[in-house]
Amino acid sequence: MPLKLIHPKDITKKLKTTYNRAEHLKAYLNSEEFQISIKFKRLSEKEIEKNFMQIRKWIEELKQSSFEIEFQSIAYRSLGEQSIPRILVLNREEFLKQLSNERAFKRHIGLIQKSLEAFPSLEPLLKEKPQLLMENDKVWEQLLIVCDYFITYPMPNLYIRELDIEGIDTKFIEKHKKILDTLLCTILDREPTRLAQNGFEKRYGLKYDLPTIRFRILDEALYIGGLSDISLPLNEFMGLDIGCERVFITENKINGLSFPNVKNAMVIFGLGYGVESLKNVKWLKSRELIYWGDIDTHGFAILSQIRGYFPHIESMLMGQEVIEKFRYLAVEESLSKRFLGELDNLTKEEYEVFENLKDNLYGNALRIEQERIGFGYVVAPLSTISLLSKKDYNLKQKKDKK
């Protein structure tokens, strides 16, 4: 087995690791003595005899290094007295000097003092995680300026691009949301927030690019200024009042674009799991809602999701009959991406189909995409309740005669 010796480069590596963990700053902030010790393994007589030249070279390397290592004299039976390295002990000043970081330490102390003068409530965070300051030391003063802005002007209701903070550009806040949230949550005594899905903007009262809702009005009598295919940001969609009685929600874009014209109705499309954006649209609660998605595990997961927001929503063209009729057009759902969890918001019939899909009772990972269902079959359930416009009803009649 090779002899494991601690070389000067190994000592330096350990010192750098300790420095990057900011243990010296933590000791300073907590008024504790900082000391780092590196002990050397005591070599046996057998090890020295077997690796004599290697050890001799190693000891010379240590003695010529900048480290003041304590040696001990050991009397070996066959080798006589030998001077062997025992331990290296460094205090904070020696530790920083070895890494040439004395000036950096003074700068960090200055930043800590500035931080605590501006925001005394940061003290617990800095004592626990001083590495946050070290990791961001080049921008720390700018971070404090941004924090001061949000404390002075809470919930500004502006886009980040509109914030007029001297010396701070838009890109800076975008790039440093995570550390800014950590600092602001500490100052304001809040729990950290999720930064995904514009979490930073929501928490600190900033405007952001809202999801866009695309929909088609399916009844010409309800067109808005002659327009039927419309995309609106979510906040404007929430205030919409078309006056329709029925709203279809379909998973895929092409099915929304080709959805049959239906009296007193509209169709929302292309959201997928983004149906979450509809959960706070209050006027949808008073409309008849019908969802149509792919017949696969994710189609039913989305159905369950949206029914969690709107318990009265019904499904369309996702049942056993459709599977039997169009099974020959089915493809395989990606095995690595299937949803195999539990769903709480399905009817008894829907849940049975979902479980059968998971258990591969219709075929291996069966998936029937919406686009594989014939258009005449899509028109049929709408015509039976006299909702179709004359144009699409006539189209269905022609396809039925064929």
Short mmCIF file of C-alpha atoms in Angstrom, two decimals:
data_model
loop_
_atom_site.label_atom_id
_atom_site.label_comp_id
_atom_site.label_asym_id
_atom_site.label_seq_id
_atom_site.Cartn_x
_atom_site.Cartn_y
_atom_site.Cartn_z
CA MET A 1 0.00 0.00 0.00
CA PRO A 2 1.43 3.44 -0.97
CA LEU A 3 2.60 5.60 1.91
CA LYS A 4 0.20 8.50 2.56
CA LEU A 5 2.14 11.65 3.37
CA ILE A 6 0.88 15.20 3.84
CA HIS A 7 2.73 17.47 1.44
CA PRO A 8 2.77 21.29 1.46
CA LYS A 9 0.27 21.33 -1.42
CA ASP A 10 -2.09 19.19 0.69
CA ILE A 11 -1.78 21.63 3.57
CA THR A 12 -2.57 24.54 1.25
CA LYS A 13 -5.59 22.72 -0.11
CA LYS A 14 -6.94 22.14 3.39
CA LEU A 15 -6.38 25.79 4.31
CA LYS A 16 -8.26 26.95 1.21
CA THR A 17 -11.17 24.62 2.00
CA THR A 18 -11.34 26.00 5.53
CA TYR A 19 -11.16 29.56 4.20
CA ASN A 20 -13.96 29.00 1.68
CA ARG A 21 -16.17 27.72 4.51
CA ALA A 22 -15.52 31.08 6.18
CA GLU A 23 -14.68 29.42 9.49
CA HIS A 24 -12.29 32.26 10.36
CA LEU A 25 -15.09 34.81 9.86
CA LYS A 26 -17.53 32.71 11.84
CA ALA A 27 -15.09 32.61 14.75
CA TYR A 28 -14.58 36.39 14.52
CA LEU A 29 -18.33 37.11 14.47
CA ASN A 30 -18.95 34.81 17.41
CA SER A 31 -15.98 36.21 19.38
CA GLU A 32 -14.24 32.85 19.36
CA GLU A 33 -10.59 32.00 18.95
CA PHE A 34 -9.70 30.66 15.53
CA GLN A 35 -7.08 27.98 15.20
CA ILE A 36 -6.44 25.29 12.63
CA SER A 37 -4.41 22.16 13.40
CA ILE A 38 -3.05 19.58 10.98
CA LYS A 39 -1.61 16.47 12.60
CA PHE A 40 0.91 14.25 10.84
CA LYS A 41 0.75 10.49 11.13
CA ARG A 42 3.46 8.95 13.30
CA LEU A 43 5.58 6.78 11.03
CA SER A 44 6.58 3.30 12.11
CA GLU A 45 10.16 2.07 11.95
CA LYS A 46 9.13 -0.40 9.26
CA GLU A 47 7.60 2.37 7.11
CA ILE A 48 10.74 4.50 7.39
CA GLU A 49 13.04 1.60 6.52
CA LYS A 50 10.95 0.61 3.52
CA ASN A 51 10.50 4.20 2.19
CA PHE A 52 13.62 5.87 3.58
CA MET A 53 14.55 8.03 0.55
CA GLN A 54 10.96 9.06 -0.07
CA ILE A 55 10.50 10.11 3.56
CA ARG A 56 13.81 11.93 3.66
CA LYS A 57 12.82 13.92 0.58
CA TRP A 58 9.37 14.60 2.07
CA ILE A 59 10.83 15.93 5.36
CA GLU A 60 13.16 18.21 3.44
CA GLU A 61 10.19 19.48 1.40
CA LEU A 62 8.29 20.32 4.61
CA LYS A 63 11.26 22.08 6.18
CA GLN A 64 11.77 24.24 3.09
CA SER A 65 8.10 25.21 2.93
CA SER A 66 6.65 28.37 4.49
CA PHE A 67 4.88 26.34 7.18
CA GLU A 68 6.32 26.36 10.70
CA ILE A 69 5.74 22.67 11.43
CA GLU A 70 6.51 21.26 14.85
CA PHE A 71 8.80 18.24 14.68
CA GLN A 72 9.38 15.59 17.34
CA SER A 73 12.42 13.40 17.99
CA ILE A 74 11.68 9.68 18.05
CA ALA A 75 14.26 7.06 18.92
CA TYR A 76 13.93 4.02 16.66
CA ARG A 77 15.73 0.78 17.55
CA SER A 78 17.54 0.29 14.25
CA LEU A 79 17.45 3.86 12.88
CA GLY A 80 18.35 5.79 16.00
CA GLU A 81 16.82 9.17 16.74
CA GLN A 82 14.83 10.72 13.90
CA SER A 83 13.13 14.12 13.64
CA ILE A 84 9.58 13.48 12.40
CA PRO A 85 6.82 16.09 11.69
CA ARG A 86 4.15 16.06 14.39
CA ILE A 87 1.72 18.95 13.96
CA LEU A 88 1.08 22.28 12.27
CA VAL A 89 -0.89 24.86 14.26
CA LEU A 90 -1.95 28.18 12.77
CA ASN A 91 -3.82 31.06 14.40
CA ARG A 92 -5.98 33.40 12.35
CA GLU A 93 -3.20 35.80 11.40
CA GLU A 94 -0.86 32.97 10.32
CA PHE A 95 -3.70 31.23 8.49
CA LEU A 96 -4.58 34.36 6.48
CA LYS A 97 -0.92 35.12 5.78
CA GLN A 98 -0.32 31.66 4.32
CA LEU A 99 -3.16 32.30 1.84
CA SER A 100 -2.27 35.97 1.25
CA ASN A 101 -5.79 36.92 2.32
CA GLU A 102 -5.09 39.47 5.05
CA ARG A 103 -6.49 42.35 2.97
CA ALA A 104 -9.56 40.32 1.99
CA PHE A 105 -10.25 39.63 5.66
CA LYS A 106 -10.08 43.33 6.51
CA ARG A 107 -12.45 44.07 3.63
CA HIS A 108 -14.91 41.43 4.83
CA ILE A 109 -14.84 42.86 8.34
CA GLY A 110 -15.61 46.27 6.88
CA LEU A 111 -18.56 44.86 4.90
CA ILE A 112 -19.88 43.12 8.02
CA GLN A 113 -19.76 46.39 9.95
CA LYS A 114 -21.57 48.23 7.14
CA SER A 115 -24.20 45.50 7.02
CA LEU A 116 -24.89 45.58 10.74
CA GLU A 117 -24.99 49.37 10.83
CA ALA A 118 -27.62 49.38 8.07
CA PHE A 119 -29.52 46.25 9.12
CA PRO A 120 -28.78 44.95 12.65
CA SER A 121 -31.18 42.06 12.03
CA LEU A 122 -28.62 40.52 9.63
CA GLU A 123 -26.35 39.58 12.54
CA PRO A 124 -27.76 36.04 13.10
CA LEU A 125 -27.50 35.25 9.38
CA LEU A 126 -23.92 36.49 9.12
CA LYS A 127 -22.89 34.60 12.25
CA GLU A 128 -24.34 31.38 10.88
CA LYS A 129 -23.44 31.77 7.20
CA PRO A 130 -20.61 34.29 6.75
CA GLN A 131 -19.68 32.52 3.52
CA LEU A 132 -22.66 34.30 1.91
CA LEU A 133 -20.79 37.56 2.32
CA MET A 134 -17.52 36.08 1.06
CA GLU A 135 -19.19 34.55 -2.00
CA ASN A 136 -20.79 37.91 -2.85
CA ASP A 137 -18.16 40.30 -1.52
CA LYS A 138 -17.66 42.07 -4.86
CA VAL A 139 -21.36 43.05 -5.01
CA TRP A 140 -22.22 43.13 -1.30
CA GLU A 141 -22.52 46.90 -1.08
CA GLN A 142 -24.86 46.93 -4.08
CA LEU A 143 -26.94 44.19 -2.44
CA LEU A 144 -27.32 46.37 0.66
CA ILE A 145 -28.41 49.29 -1.54
CA VAL A 146 -31.11 47.14 -3.19
CA CYS A 147 -32.28 45.88 0.22
CA ASP A 148 -32.53 49.48 1.43
CA TYR A 149 -34.68 50.33 -1.59
CA PHE A 150 -37.19 47.55 -0.89
CA ILE A 151 -37.36 48.50 2.79
CA THR A 152 -37.94 52.15 1.89
CA TYR A 153 -40.34 51.43 -0.99
CA PRO A 154 -42.15 48.18 -0.21
CA MET A 155 -44.35 46.65 -2.93
CA PRO A 156 -43.49 49.25 -5.61
CA ASN A 157 -45.78 47.72 -8.29
CA LEU A 158 -43.17 48.28 -10.98
CA TYR A 159 -41.25 46.06 -13.37
CA ILE A 160 -37.63 45.44 -12.31
CA ARG A 161 -36.68 47.41 -15.43
CA GLU A 162 -38.45 50.47 -13.97
CA LEU A 163 -36.67 50.50 -10.61
CA ASP A 164 -34.60 53.66 -10.35
CA ILE A 165 -31.82 52.71 -7.92
CA GLU A 166 -28.61 54.68 -8.26
CA GLY A 167 -25.70 52.48 -9.32
CA ILE A 168 -27.91 49.42 -9.86
CA ASP A 169 -29.02 48.16 -13.26
CA THR A 170 -31.85 45.81 -14.17
CA LYS A 171 -29.54 42.87 -14.84
CA PHE A 172 -28.06 43.08 -11.33
CA ILE A 173 -31.37 42.34 -9.58
CA GLU A 174 -32.26 39.62 -12.09
CA LYS A 175 -28.91 37.92 -11.48
CA HIS A 176 -28.94 38.17 -7.67
CA LYS A 177 -32.54 37.31 -6.77
CA LYS A 178 -31.58 34.37 -4.57
CA ILE A 179 -29.16 36.21 -2.27
CA LEU A 180 -31.41 39.29 -2.24
CA ASP A 181 -34.32 37.15 -1.11
CA THR A 182 -32.17 35.60 1.62
CA LEU A 183 -31.14 39.03 2.91
CA LEU A 184 -34.60 40.59 2.67
CA CYS A 185 -36.29 37.61 4.33
CA THR A 186 -33.83 37.96 7.22
CA ILE A 187 -34.32 41.72 7.51
CA LEU A 188 -38.12 41.44 7.29
CA ASP A 189 -38.28 38.28 9.42
CA ARG A 190 -39.94 36.16 6.74
CA GLU A 191 -39.48 32.62 5.52
CA PRO A 192 -37.56 32.32 2.21
CA THR A 193 -39.81 32.04 -0.84
CA ARG A 194 -39.79 29.89 -3.97
CA LEU A 195 -38.12 31.87 -6.72
CA ALA A 196 -39.61 29.76 -9.52
CA GLN A 197 -42.61 31.14 -11.40
CA ASN A 198 -41.79 34.77 -10.58
CA GLY A 199 -41.68 34.09 -6.84
CA PHE A 200 -39.34 37.04 -6.19
CA GLU A 201 -41.56 39.48 -8.05
CA LYS A 202 -44.71 38.24 -6.31
CA ARG A 203 -43.17 38.50 -2.84
CA TYR A 204 -41.75 42.01 -3.26
CA GLY A 205 -44.63 43.58 -5.15
CA LEU A 206 -43.05 43.75 -8.60
CA LYS A 207 -44.80 43.45 -11.92
CA TYR A 208 -43.78 40.55 -14.16
CA ASP A 209 -44.59 38.99 -17.50
CA LEU A 210 -47.89 37.24 -16.81
CA PRO A 211 -48.89 34.02 -18.58
CA THR A 212 -50.79 34.57 -21.81
CA ILE A 213 -54.17 32.92 -22.21
CA ARG A 214 -55.16 32.10 -25.77
CA PHE A 215 -58.80 31.39 -26.56
CA ARG A 216 -61.27 31.28 -29.44
CA ILE A 217 -64.82 32.52 -29.27
CA LEU A 218 -66.92 29.81 -30.90
CA ASP A 219 -70.08 31.85 -31.45
CA GLU A 220 -69.93 34.69 -33.99
CA ALA A 221 -72.54 36.62 -32.02
CA LEU A 222 -70.03 36.94 -29.16
CA TYR A 223 -66.99 38.10 -31.18
CA ILE A 224 -65.13 41.05 -29.65
CA GLY A 225 -64.76 43.78 -32.24
CA GLY A 226 -64.95 41.13 -34.93
CA LEU A 227 -62.16 39.10 -33.32
CA SER A 228 -62.51 35.42 -32.42
CA ASP A 229 -58.94 34.17 -31.82
CA ILE A 230 -57.49 36.24 -28.98
CA SER A 231 -54.48 36.12 -26.62
CA LEU A 232 -54.53 38.13 -23.41
CA PRO A 233 -52.23 38.44 -20.41
CA LEU A 234 -53.70 36.67 -17.40
CA ASN A 235 -54.68 39.82 -15.49
CA GLU A 236 -56.74 41.09 -18.46
CA PHE A 237 -58.26 37.66 -19.03
CA MET A 238 -59.37 37.58 -15.38
CA GLY A 239 -61.41 40.73 -15.99
CA LEU A 240 -62.96 39.46 -19.22
CA ASP A 241 -66.74 39.26 -19.55
CA ILE A 242 -67.71 37.58 -22.81
CA GLY A 243 -71.12 36.44 -21.62
CA CYS A 244 -70.81 32.87 -22.89
CA GLU A 245 -72.35 29.98 -20.97
CA ARG A 246 -69.84 27.23 -21.82
CA VAL A 247 -66.06 27.12 -21.79
CA PHE A 248 -64.14 24.24 -23.32
CA ILE A 249 -60.54 23.73 -22.23
CA THR A 250 -58.39 21.59 -24.50
CA GLU A 251 -54.81 20.49 -23.92
CA ASN A 252 -53.26 20.98 -27.34
CA LYS A 253 -53.01 24.07 -29.52
CA ILE A 254 -54.15 22.57 -32.83
CA ASN A 255 -57.35 21.25 -31.28
CA GLY A 256 -58.20 24.70 -29.98
CA LEU A 257 -57.59 26.19 -33.41
CA SER A 258 -59.79 23.61 -35.15
CA PHE A 259 -62.44 23.28 -32.43
CA PRO A 260 -65.97 23.31 -33.94
CA ASN A 261 -68.03 26.46 -33.69
CA VAL A 262 -70.46 26.13 -30.78
CA LYS A 263 -73.26 28.46 -29.79
CA ASN A 264 -72.70 30.58 -26.70
CA ALA A 265 -69.24 29.06 -26.06
CA MET A 266 -65.49 29.61 -26.17
CA VAL A 267 -62.43 27.35 -26.03
CA ILE A 268 -59.19 27.91 -24.09
CA PHE A 269 -56.24 25.95 -25.43
CA GLY A 270 -52.52 25.17 -25.35
CA LEU A 271 -51.91 25.42 -21.60
CA GLY A 272 -51.09 21.80 -20.66
CA TYR A 273 -50.12 21.80 -16.98
CA GLY A 274 -50.26 25.59 -17.24
CA VAL A 275 -53.99 25.30 -16.44
CA GLU A 276 -52.82 26.35 -12.96
CA SER A 277 -52.89 29.92 -14.27
CA LEU A 278 -56.70 29.68 -14.53
CA LYS A 279 -57.31 28.82 -10.86
CA ASN A 280 -58.01 32.42 -9.80
CA VAL A 281 -60.23 33.34 -12.78
CA LYS A 282 -63.44 33.82 -10.78
CA TRP A 283 -65.85 34.11 -13.68
CA LEU A 284 -65.01 30.56 -14.81
CA LYS A 285 -66.69 29.27 -11.64
CA SER A 286 -70.07 30.35 -12.99
CA ARG A 287 -69.64 28.76 -16.44
CA GLU A 288 -70.22 25.23 -17.64
CA LEU A 289 -66.69 23.85 -18.04
CA ILE A 290 -65.64 20.92 -20.23
CA TYR A 291 -62.07 19.59 -20.44
CA TRP A 292 -60.63 17.54 -23.31
CA GLY A 293 -57.11 16.17 -23.10
CA ASP A 294 -54.94 13.35 -24.43
CA ILE A 295 -55.84 9.87 -23.27
CA ASP A 296 -52.63 9.17 -21.37
CA THR A 297 -51.45 9.44 -17.77
CA HIS A 298 -50.67 13.15 -18.08
CA GLY A 299 -54.01 13.95 -19.71
CA PHE A 300 -55.79 12.63 -16.63
CA ALA A 301 -53.29 14.33 -14.31
CA ILE A 302 -54.14 17.69 -15.89
CA LEU A 303 -57.87 16.88 -15.63
CA SER A 304 -57.47 16.13 -11.93
CA GLN A 305 -55.45 19.31 -11.48
CA ILE A 306 -58.02 21.61 -13.05
CA ARG A 307 -60.91 19.90 -11.26
CA GLY A 308 -59.11 20.81 -8.04
CA TYR A 309 -59.72 24.46 -9.02
CA PHE A 310 -63.17 23.93 -10.59
CA PRO A 311 -64.95 20.90 -9.07
CA HIS A 312 -67.86 21.13 -11.54
CA ILE A 313 -65.73 20.65 -14.70
CA GLU A 314 -66.59 17.63 -16.87
CA SER A 315 -64.39 15.66 -19.23
CA MET A 316 -65.01 14.99 -22.91
CA LEU A 317 -63.75 12.27 -25.26
CA MET A 318 -61.53 10.64 -22.62
CA GLY A 319 -63.56 7.53 -21.86
CA GLN A 320 -63.57 3.80 -22.56
CA GLU A 321 -65.60 4.15 -25.77
CA VAL A 322 -62.99 6.44 -27.37
CA ILE A 323 -60.21 4.03 -26.43
CA GLU A 324 -62.01 1.08 -28.02
CA LYS A 325 -62.75 3.00 -31.21
CA PHE A 326 -59.29 4.55 -31.73
CA ARG A 327 -56.96 2.08 -30.04
CA TYR A 328 -55.51 1.13 -33.41
CA LEU A 329 -54.15 4.70 -33.73
CA ALA A 330 -52.54 4.69 -30.28
CA VAL A 331 -48.85 5.33 -29.70
CA GLU A 332 -46.66 4.59 -26.67
CA GLU A 333 -46.30 7.17 -23.93
CA SER A 334 -42.65 7.75 -22.98
CA LEU A 335 -41.98 5.28 -20.16
CA SER A 336 -39.60 7.64 -18.37
CA LYS A 337 -42.12 10.50 -18.38
CA ARG A 338 -45.36 8.73 -17.42
CA PHE A 339 -47.32 10.05 -14.45
CA LEU A 340 -47.73 7.13 -12.06
CA GLY A 341 -48.82 8.97 -8.91
CA GLU A 342 -52.26 9.15 -7.30
CA LEU A 343 -55.02 11.48 -8.52
CA ASP A 344 -57.74 12.72 -6.17
CA ASN A 345 -60.12 14.61 -8.44
CA LEU A 346 -61.38 12.06 -10.97
CA THR A 347 -64.85 10.55 -11.27
CA LYS A 348 -65.23 6.80 -10.80
CA GLU A 349 -65.20 6.20 -14.56
CA GLU A 350 -62.23 8.50 -15.17
CA TYR A 351 -60.26 6.93 -12.34
CA GLU A 352 -60.86 3.45 -13.77
CA VAL A 353 -59.49 4.51 -17.17
CA PHE A 354 -56.49 6.20 -15.51
CA GLU A 355 -55.66 3.10 -13.44
CA ASN A 356 -56.01 0.88 -16.51
CA LEU A 357 -53.58 3.13 -18.37
CA LYS A 358 -51.07 2.91 -15.52
CA ASP A 359 -51.45 -0.88 -15.39
CA ASN A 360 -51.09 -1.20 -19.19
CA LEU A 361 -54.44 -3.00 -19.50
CA TYR A 362 -55.13 -1.28 -22.84
CA GLY A 363 -51.66 -2.01 -24.15
CA ASN A 364 -48.12 -1.04 -23.22
CA ALA A 365 -48.07 2.65 -22.14
CA LEU A 366 -51.05 3.37 -24.40
CA ARG A 367 -51.49 6.95 -25.50
CA ILE A 368 -54.22 8.30 -27.77
CA GLU A 369 -53.45 11.90 -28.62
CA GLN A 370 -56.32 14.28 -29.30
CA GLU A 371 -55.22 14.73 -32.90
CA ARG A 372 -55.74 11.00 -33.58
CA ILE A 373 -59.46 11.21 -32.95
CA GLY A 374 -61.43 11.85 -36.18
CA PHE A 375 -62.91 15.36 -36.46
CA GLY A 376 -66.39 13.96 -37.09
CA TYR A 377 -66.14 12.10 -33.79
CA VAL A 378 -65.25 15.35 -32.04
CA VAL A 379 -68.27 17.08 -33.59
CA ALA A 380 -70.69 14.28 -32.64
CA PRO A 381 -71.05 14.82 -28.88
CA LEU A 382 -71.52 18.53 -29.42
CA SER A 383 -74.28 18.09 -32.01
CA THR A 384 -76.27 15.76 -29.74
CA ILE A 385 -76.93 18.60 -27.33
CA SER A 386 -77.73 21.07 -30.12
CA LEU A 387 -74.72 23.28 -29.49
CA LEU A 388 -73.10 23.18 -32.93
CA SER A 389 -73.26 26.08 -35.30
CA LYS A 390 -74.95 25.32 -38.60
CA LYS A 391 -71.61 25.20 -40.45
CA ASP A 392 -70.04 22.46 -38.30
CA TYR A 393 -73.31 20.51 -38.00
CA ASN A 394 -73.52 20.31 -41.80
CA LEU A 395 -69.88 19.15 -41.91
CA LYS A 396 -70.73 16.34 -39.50
CA GLN A 397 -73.77 15.30 -41.58
CA LYS A 398 -71.62 15.01 -44.69
CA LYS A 399 -69.03 12.87 -42.87
CA ASP A 400 -71.77 10.64 -41.42
CA LYS A 401 -73.17 9.96 -44.93
CA LYS A 402 -69.71 8.85 -46.07
#
